[in-house]
Amino acid sequence: MVNKMQNNRREKMLFGLLLIMLLAVFLSRVLLSLSMIGFVCVALVHSNFLQQIKSWCHNYFLLGLSLLFIIPFVSYLWSTNTAAWLDVIRVKLPLMFLPIAFAGKWLLSQKQQNLLAFVFLLLVFISSLWSFSYYITNIQVIHEGYLKAKVISTPFENDHIRFSWIISVAVLLCLFFIESTEKLRKFALAALAAWFIVYLHILSARTGLFCLYAVLFCYALRLFFHIRKRKLAMAGMALIILLPLLAWFFFPTFQNRIAYFFYDFTNAKANQYLPGSNDGSRVLSIKAGWTVLREHPFGVGAGDVFDKAGEWYQKQVPNMISNDKLFPSSEWLIYGCIAGWIGVLLFTAIMVFPFLFKQVQHRFFWIMLQLVAVLSFLFDIGLESQYGVFLYAFIMLWWWKWFSNTNAQNKLR
């Protein structure tokens, strides 16, 4: 009886810390770090700690997430820039400790999971309203800024790429609840999803839009083939086609973003460097990363990726300003530069394996979550920042815990 009461108290503490972490990611880096440390300590400090470690070792999904930390960690052996290596490891620490924390047998009730989901949606909604309010009070300045690779202010210290990705996940979550809730809530959730879609087109961050359209397209296919609401599916397909056209005519930010993209891409294609460019710098970073990977098939270590890319910049684009020199803009290239072609293969396996899970409920939504993560990593480096690492690890582990079968969640293979 005492152990049961202790476990119940511990599970309530873990739930409370999950809520605090979710709130902290929108408010404070310091609170996020403190709440994460508290969560890991509560999850790990107990009498069955060794059993929890065993569960983590036997769970390929959790091990895969931790490998995203272990690969750069062991690259210390062939890194020469120790200070840069330490910075990488510090940022990626949640990828090691959060999977171990989630490997425990603690569970959240369905009510707690739903509350966590609705708090997530509420925080994303409030944050999008805050960002939109900044837009409507500075419309002219912002419209002009979109012609110069600038965007609306967003949470996560103006990390619009990460925030746009979170918006696409919020749309997916709305669709999940629309299928399983009462009629009145369906309308509220549909309205919320509609707002997120509108906001994403105003923000016009390509990562978020790319993920959004993938979600909408796949969901329309689900409506057509699985749920067999074919008229609704066809309407959804029509909406997917109309959305960019409507955004072009009604949202100047979207129009200016597209115009700037073609302007920047044309220069990048012609190998013409323009200071302050967005896509041009990304294209150059990918060229730099590809060169590093080809010249160092076994990698250069996490501490030396930027230095080696910098050598390419210095040789190929000697007039490039420091702010435009980026890490290779793809996580595949990042892990390739760290550990060579072995790193590329391991990263691919880590990304692909969750698609193969069969011991998860709501499999369509689980697969869609994996898809938007993979798409975001193709031409972005979300695992190289504190916000990106936490959001990816937190959401993946939260949904895994939520969607796993209760009697099998510690036995996934």
Short mmCIF file of C-alpha atoms in Angstrom, two decimals, residues 22-356:
data_model
loop_
_atom_site.label_atom_id
_atom_site.label_comp_id
_atom_site.label_asym_id
_atom_site.label_seq_id
_atom_site.Cartn_x
_atom_site.Cartn_y
_atom_site.Cartn_z
CA LEU A 22 5.66 22.70 -21.49
CA LEU A 23 4.96 26.14 -20.06
CA ALA A 24 8.66 26.92 -19.61
CA VAL A 25 9.57 26.29 -23.25
CA PHE A 26 7.37 29.27 -24.15
CA LEU A 27 8.52 31.48 -21.28
CA SER A 28 12.01 30.90 -19.91
CA ARG A 29 15.17 28.95 -20.77
CA VAL A 30 16.14 28.90 -17.09
CA LEU A 31 12.78 27.50 -15.97
CA LEU A 32 12.95 24.95 -18.78
CA SER A 33 16.37 23.73 -17.65
CA LEU A 34 15.35 23.58 -13.96
CA SER A 35 12.06 21.78 -14.63
CA MET A 36 13.80 19.30 -16.94
CA ILE A 37 16.38 18.51 -14.28
CA GLY A 38 13.60 18.08 -11.73
CA PHE A 39 11.66 15.78 -14.06
CA VAL A 40 14.68 13.58 -14.78
CA CYS A 41 15.53 13.32 -11.07
CA VAL A 42 11.99 12.36 -10.04
CA ALA A 43 11.76 9.86 -12.92
CA LEU A 44 15.09 8.19 -12.16
CA VAL A 45 15.57 8.31 -8.39
CA HIS A 46 13.64 5.29 -7.11
CA SER A 47 14.24 1.72 -6.00
CA ASN A 48 13.63 0.20 -9.48
CA PHE A 49 16.21 2.38 -11.20
CA LEU A 50 18.16 -0.58 -12.60
CA GLN A 51 14.99 -2.08 -14.07
CA GLN A 52 14.28 1.26 -15.73
CA ILE A 53 17.76 1.28 -17.27
CA LYS A 54 17.12 -2.26 -18.51
CA SER A 55 13.83 -1.17 -20.08
CA TRP A 56 15.64 1.69 -21.82
CA CYS A 57 18.32 -0.67 -23.13
CA HIS A 58 15.69 -3.05 -24.54
CA ASN A 59 13.64 -0.35 -26.24
CA TYR A 60 14.97 0.48 -29.70
CA PHE A 61 12.94 3.67 -30.05
CA LEU A 62 14.34 5.13 -26.82
CA LEU A 63 17.83 3.92 -27.66
CA GLY A 64 17.53 5.55 -31.07
CA LEU A 65 16.72 8.92 -29.54
CA SER A 66 19.65 8.55 -27.16
CA LEU A 67 21.94 7.68 -30.07
CA LEU A 68 21.35 11.21 -31.33
CA PHE A 69 23.34 12.22 -28.25
CA ILE A 70 25.75 9.30 -28.12
CA ILE A 71 27.05 9.78 -31.69
CA PRO A 72 28.34 13.34 -31.10
CA PHE A 73 29.42 12.37 -27.57
CA VAL A 74 31.78 9.62 -28.70
CA SER A 75 33.05 11.88 -31.50
CA TYR A 76 35.17 13.52 -28.80
CA LEU A 77 37.73 10.88 -29.75
CA TRP A 78 38.30 12.54 -33.13
CA SER A 79 37.28 16.16 -32.37
CA THR A 80 40.04 18.73 -31.94
CA ASN A 81 37.89 21.72 -30.88
CA THR A 82 36.95 20.59 -27.37
CA ALA A 83 35.13 23.82 -26.47
CA ALA A 84 32.81 23.53 -29.48
CA TRP A 85 32.28 19.81 -28.73
CA LEU A 86 31.21 20.68 -25.16
CA ASP A 87 28.67 23.20 -26.49
CA VAL A 88 27.15 20.54 -28.77
CA ILE A 89 26.96 17.99 -25.94
CA ARG A 90 25.38 20.51 -23.55
CA VAL A 91 22.62 21.29 -26.07
CA LYS A 92 21.93 17.62 -26.81
CA LEU A 93 21.83 16.35 -23.19
CA PRO A 94 17.99 16.00 -23.17
CA LEU A 95 18.30 13.41 -25.95
CA MET A 96 20.15 11.20 -23.47
CA PHE A 97 18.31 11.71 -20.20
CA LEU A 98 14.69 12.22 -21.30
CA PRO A 99 14.46 8.80 -23.04
CA ILE A 100 15.79 7.13 -19.89
CA ALA A 101 13.26 9.09 -17.80
CA PHE A 102 10.39 8.03 -20.08
CA ALA A 103 11.53 4.39 -19.95
CA GLY A 104 10.04 4.08 -16.46
CA LYS A 105 6.79 2.24 -15.80
CA TRP A 106 5.03 5.41 -14.70
CA LEU A 107 1.86 6.19 -16.58
CA LEU A 108 -0.39 9.18 -17.08
CA SER A 109 -4.13 8.69 -17.03
CA GLN A 110 -6.11 9.44 -20.18
CA LYS A 111 -7.48 12.53 -18.43
CA GLN A 112 -3.93 13.75 -17.72
CA GLN A 113 -2.83 13.06 -21.29
CA ASN A 114 -5.81 15.01 -22.65
CA LEU A 115 -5.09 17.88 -20.28
CA LEU A 116 -1.45 17.96 -21.37
CA ALA A 117 -2.57 18.04 -25.01
CA PHE A 118 -5.07 20.87 -24.45
CA VAL A 119 -2.50 22.88 -22.49
CA PHE A 120 -0.13 22.43 -25.43
CA LEU A 121 -2.80 23.66 -27.86
CA LEU A 122 -3.68 26.59 -25.61
CA LEU A 123 -0.05 27.68 -25.29
CA VAL A 124 0.49 27.45 -29.04
CA PHE A 125 -2.73 29.42 -29.63
CA ILE A 126 -1.81 32.19 -27.18
CA SER A 127 1.70 32.37 -28.62
CA SER A 128 0.36 32.66 -32.17
CA LEU A 129 -1.97 35.48 -31.06
CA TRP A 130 0.97 37.27 -29.46
CA SER A 131 2.97 36.93 -32.67
CA PHE A 132 -0.01 38.07 -34.78
CA SER A 133 -0.53 41.11 -32.55
CA TYR A 134 3.06 42.13 -33.27
CA TYR A 135 2.29 41.80 -36.97
CA ILE A 136 -0.86 43.95 -37.01
CA THR A 137 0.85 46.74 -35.05
CA ASN A 138 3.83 46.84 -37.45
CA ILE A 139 2.25 45.82 -40.75
CA GLN A 140 4.11 48.08 -43.15
CA VAL A 141 7.53 47.51 -41.61
CA ILE A 142 6.98 43.75 -41.56
CA HIS A 143 5.79 43.63 -45.17
CA GLU A 144 8.97 45.38 -46.23
CA GLY A 145 11.03 43.10 -44.00
CA TYR A 146 9.70 40.01 -45.79
CA LEU A 147 11.47 41.27 -48.91
CA LYS A 148 14.73 41.17 -46.94
CA ALA A 149 14.56 37.70 -45.33
CA LYS A 150 12.99 39.00 -42.10
CA VAL A 151 9.89 37.54 -40.45
CA ILE A 152 7.37 38.26 -37.71
CA SER A 153 8.55 37.94 -34.11
CA THR A 154 7.77 34.52 -32.64
CA PRO A 155 8.30 32.64 -29.36
CA PHE A 156 11.47 30.62 -28.72
CA GLU A 157 13.47 33.85 -28.99
CA ASN A 158 12.29 34.46 -32.55
CA ASP A 159 13.05 30.93 -33.73
CA HIS A 160 10.33 31.03 -36.39
CA ILE A 161 11.39 27.69 -37.88
CA ARG A 162 10.84 25.79 -34.63
CA PHE A 163 7.61 27.68 -33.92
CA SER A 164 6.22 26.99 -37.39
CA TRP A 165 6.99 23.29 -36.89
CA ILE A 166 5.14 23.33 -33.57
CA ILE A 167 2.14 24.91 -35.33
CA SER A 168 2.04 22.03 -37.83
CA VAL A 169 2.12 19.55 -34.91
CA ALA A 170 -0.74 21.49 -33.29
CA VAL A 171 -2.81 21.11 -36.48
CA LEU A 172 -2.13 17.36 -36.42
CA LEU A 173 -3.22 17.23 -32.78
CA CYS A 174 -6.44 19.11 -33.60
CA LEU A 175 -7.23 16.55 -36.31
CA PHE A 176 -6.59 13.74 -33.84
CA PHE A 177 -9.10 15.14 -31.33
CA ILE A 178 -11.65 16.01 -34.03
CA GLU A 179 -11.95 12.29 -34.79
CA SER A 180 -12.60 11.31 -31.19
CA THR A 181 -14.56 14.06 -29.48
CA GLU A 182 -18.12 15.34 -29.26
CA LYS A 183 -19.70 17.52 -31.93
CA LEU A 184 -19.42 20.86 -30.11
CA ARG A 185 -15.71 20.36 -29.48
CA LYS A 186 -15.21 19.30 -33.09
CA PHE A 187 -16.27 22.77 -34.26
CA ALA A 188 -13.99 24.47 -31.71
CA LEU A 189 -11.03 22.29 -32.72
CA ALA A 190 -11.74 22.80 -36.42
CA ALA A 191 -11.81 26.57 -35.85
CA LEU A 192 -8.52 26.34 -33.95
CA ALA A 193 -6.92 24.29 -36.72
CA ALA A 194 -8.20 26.83 -39.28
CA TRP A 195 -6.58 29.66 -37.31
CA PHE A 196 -3.27 27.79 -37.15
CA ILE A 197 -3.40 27.26 -40.93
CA VAL A 198 -4.10 30.95 -41.53
CA TYR A 199 -1.35 32.01 -39.12
CA LEU A 200 1.19 29.70 -40.77
CA HIS A 201 0.53 31.35 -44.12
CA ILE A 202 0.95 34.79 -42.55
CA LEU A 203 4.19 33.71 -40.90
CA SER A 204 5.25 31.99 -44.15
CA ALA A 205 8.02 29.89 -42.65
CA ARG A 206 8.73 27.21 -45.23
CA THR A 207 9.44 24.39 -42.75
CA GLY A 208 6.07 24.81 -41.07
CA LEU A 209 4.20 25.17 -44.37
CA PHE A 210 5.92 22.14 -45.86
CA CYS A 211 4.96 20.04 -42.82
CA LEU A 212 1.43 21.49 -42.79
CA TYR A 213 0.73 20.55 -46.40
CA ALA A 214 2.10 17.06 -45.79
CA VAL A 215 -0.32 16.67 -42.86
CA LEU A 216 -3.31 18.01 -44.82
CA PHE A 217 -2.56 15.91 -47.90
CA CYS A 218 -2.12 12.66 -45.95
CA TYR A 219 -5.21 13.36 -43.86
CA ALA A 220 -7.26 13.92 -47.02
CA LEU A 221 -6.06 10.50 -48.23
CA ARG A 222 -7.10 9.04 -44.87
CA LEU A 223 -10.57 10.54 -45.25
CA PHE A 224 -10.87 9.13 -48.75
CA PHE A 225 -9.55 5.59 -48.26
CA HIS A 226 -9.89 4.78 -44.56
CA ILE A 227 -12.77 6.81 -43.12
CA ARG A 228 -14.51 6.83 -46.54
CA LYS A 229 -15.78 10.38 -46.31
CA ARG A 230 -14.93 10.94 -49.93
CA LYS A 231 -16.78 14.21 -50.49
CA LEU A 232 -15.00 15.70 -47.49
CA ALA A 233 -11.70 14.28 -48.77
CA MET A 234 -12.19 15.88 -52.19
CA ALA A 235 -13.05 19.18 -50.52
CA GLY A 236 -9.84 18.84 -48.53
CA MET A 237 -7.80 18.24 -51.68
CA ALA A 238 -9.39 21.29 -53.29
CA LEU A 239 -8.53 23.33 -50.21
CA ILE A 240 -4.89 22.21 -50.40
CA ILE A 241 -4.73 23.50 -53.97
CA LEU A 242 -6.55 26.75 -53.17
CA LEU A 243 -4.68 27.62 -49.98
CA PRO A 244 -1.46 28.91 -51.57
CA LEU A 245 -3.46 30.84 -54.17
CA LEU A 246 -5.62 32.48 -51.50
CA ALA A 247 -2.55 33.20 -49.38
CA TRP A 248 -0.86 34.85 -52.39
CA PHE A 249 -3.78 37.25 -52.88
CA PHE A 250 -4.70 37.94 -49.25
CA PHE A 251 -1.42 37.80 -47.29
CA PRO A 252 1.35 40.20 -48.40
CA THR A 253 3.83 38.39 -46.14
CA PHE A 254 3.27 35.17 -48.09
CA GLN A 255 3.54 36.97 -51.42
CA ASN A 256 6.72 38.78 -50.41
CA ARG A 257 8.21 35.60 -48.98
CA ILE A 258 7.66 33.79 -52.27
CA ALA A 259 9.08 36.70 -54.23
CA TYR A 260 12.17 36.83 -52.03
CA PHE A 261 12.60 33.05 -52.28
CA PHE A 262 12.77 33.12 -56.09
CA TYR A 263 15.09 36.13 -56.03
CA ASP A 264 17.41 34.51 -53.51
CA PHE A 265 17.27 31.09 -55.14
CA THR A 266 18.12 32.55 -58.56
CA ASN A 267 21.26 34.13 -57.13
CA ALA A 268 22.18 30.97 -55.25
CA LYS A 269 21.74 28.87 -58.39
CA ALA A 270 24.06 31.24 -60.27
CA ASN A 271 26.61 30.95 -57.40
CA GLN A 272 26.24 34.66 -56.68
CA TYR A 273 26.68 35.41 -52.99
CA LEU A 274 24.53 38.19 -51.52
CA PRO A 275 25.27 39.34 -47.94
CA GLY A 276 22.32 38.71 -45.63
CA SER A 277 20.62 36.24 -47.95
CA ASN A 278 18.61 33.40 -46.48
CA ASP A 279 18.29 30.61 -49.01
CA GLY A 280 21.61 31.51 -50.59
CA SER A 281 23.41 30.96 -47.28
CA ARG A 282 21.56 27.67 -46.79
CA VAL A 283 22.56 26.42 -50.23
CA LEU A 284 26.18 27.36 -49.56
CA SER A 285 26.06 25.64 -46.15
CA ILE A 286 24.84 22.43 -47.78
CA LYS A 287 27.66 22.63 -50.32
CA ALA A 288 30.10 23.13 -47.47
CA GLY A 289 28.70 20.18 -45.51
CA TRP A 290 28.70 17.91 -48.56
CA THR A 291 32.34 18.78 -49.22
CA VAL A 292 33.29 18.03 -45.61
CA LEU A 293 31.50 14.67 -45.80
CA ARG A 294 33.18 13.72 -49.08
CA GLU A 295 36.63 14.71 -47.87
CA HIS A 296 36.17 13.08 -44.43
CA PRO A 297 34.16 9.87 -44.94
CA PHE A 298 34.61 8.94 -41.26
CA GLY A 299 33.63 12.38 -39.97
CA VAL A 300 35.45 15.22 -38.27
CA GLY A 301 33.78 15.10 -34.83
CA ALA A 302 31.04 17.28 -33.38
CA GLY A 303 33.51 19.93 -32.29
CA ASP A 304 35.01 20.47 -35.75
CA VAL A 305 31.98 20.60 -38.07
CA PHE A 306 31.75 24.38 -38.15
CA ASP A 307 35.52 24.82 -38.39
CA LYS A 308 35.76 22.49 -41.39
CA ALA A 309 32.76 24.16 -43.05
CA GLY A 310 34.48 27.49 -42.34
CA GLU A 311 37.53 26.33 -44.28
CA TRP A 312 35.30 25.71 -47.31
CA TYR A 313 33.66 29.13 -46.91
CA GLN A 314 37.06 30.78 -46.74
CA LYS A 315 38.24 29.01 -49.87
CA GLN A 316 35.08 29.22 -52.00
CA VAL A 317 33.41 32.44 -50.76
CA PRO A 318 36.21 34.54 -49.22
CA ASN A 319 34.03 37.67 -49.04
CA MET A 320 31.28 35.94 -47.03
CA ILE A 321 30.37 37.76 -43.80
CA SER A 322 30.50 35.83 -40.52
CA ASN A 323 26.75 35.97 -39.82
CA ASP A 324 26.02 34.19 -43.11
CA LYS A 325 28.35 31.27 -42.35
CA LEU A 326 25.98 28.53 -41.19
CA PHE A 327 26.26 24.95 -40.06
CA PRO A 328 25.34 22.57 -42.91
CA SER A 329 21.55 23.07 -43.16
CA SER A 330 20.46 19.45 -42.86
CA GLU A 331 20.61 17.12 -39.91
CA TRP A 332 21.67 14.31 -42.25
CA LEU A 333 24.71 16.36 -43.21
CA ILE A 334 25.39 17.36 -39.60
CA TYR A 335 25.56 13.74 -38.45
CA GLY A 336 27.48 12.86 -41.61
CA CYS A 337 30.07 15.53 -40.83
CA ILE A 338 30.26 14.30 -37.23
CA ALA A 339 30.62 10.57 -37.91
CA GLY A 340 30.95 10.20 -41.68
CA TRP A 341 28.81 7.85 -43.76
CA ILE A 342 28.24 5.70 -40.67
CA GLY A 343 26.65 8.77 -39.06
CA VAL A 344 24.41 9.25 -42.11
CA LEU A 345 23.28 5.62 -41.99
CA LEU A 346 22.66 5.68 -38.24
CA PHE A 347 20.70 8.93 -38.44
CA THR A 348 18.61 7.48 -41.29
CA ALA A 349 17.89 4.33 -39.26
CA ILE A 350 16.89 6.42 -36.22
CA MET A 351 14.48 8.47 -38.34
CA VAL A 352 13.00 5.47 -40.21
CA PHE A 353 12.58 3.00 -37.33
CA PRO A 354 9.60 4.73 -35.60
CA PHE A 355 7.59 4.39 -38.83
CA LEU A 356 7.78 0.62 -38.38
#
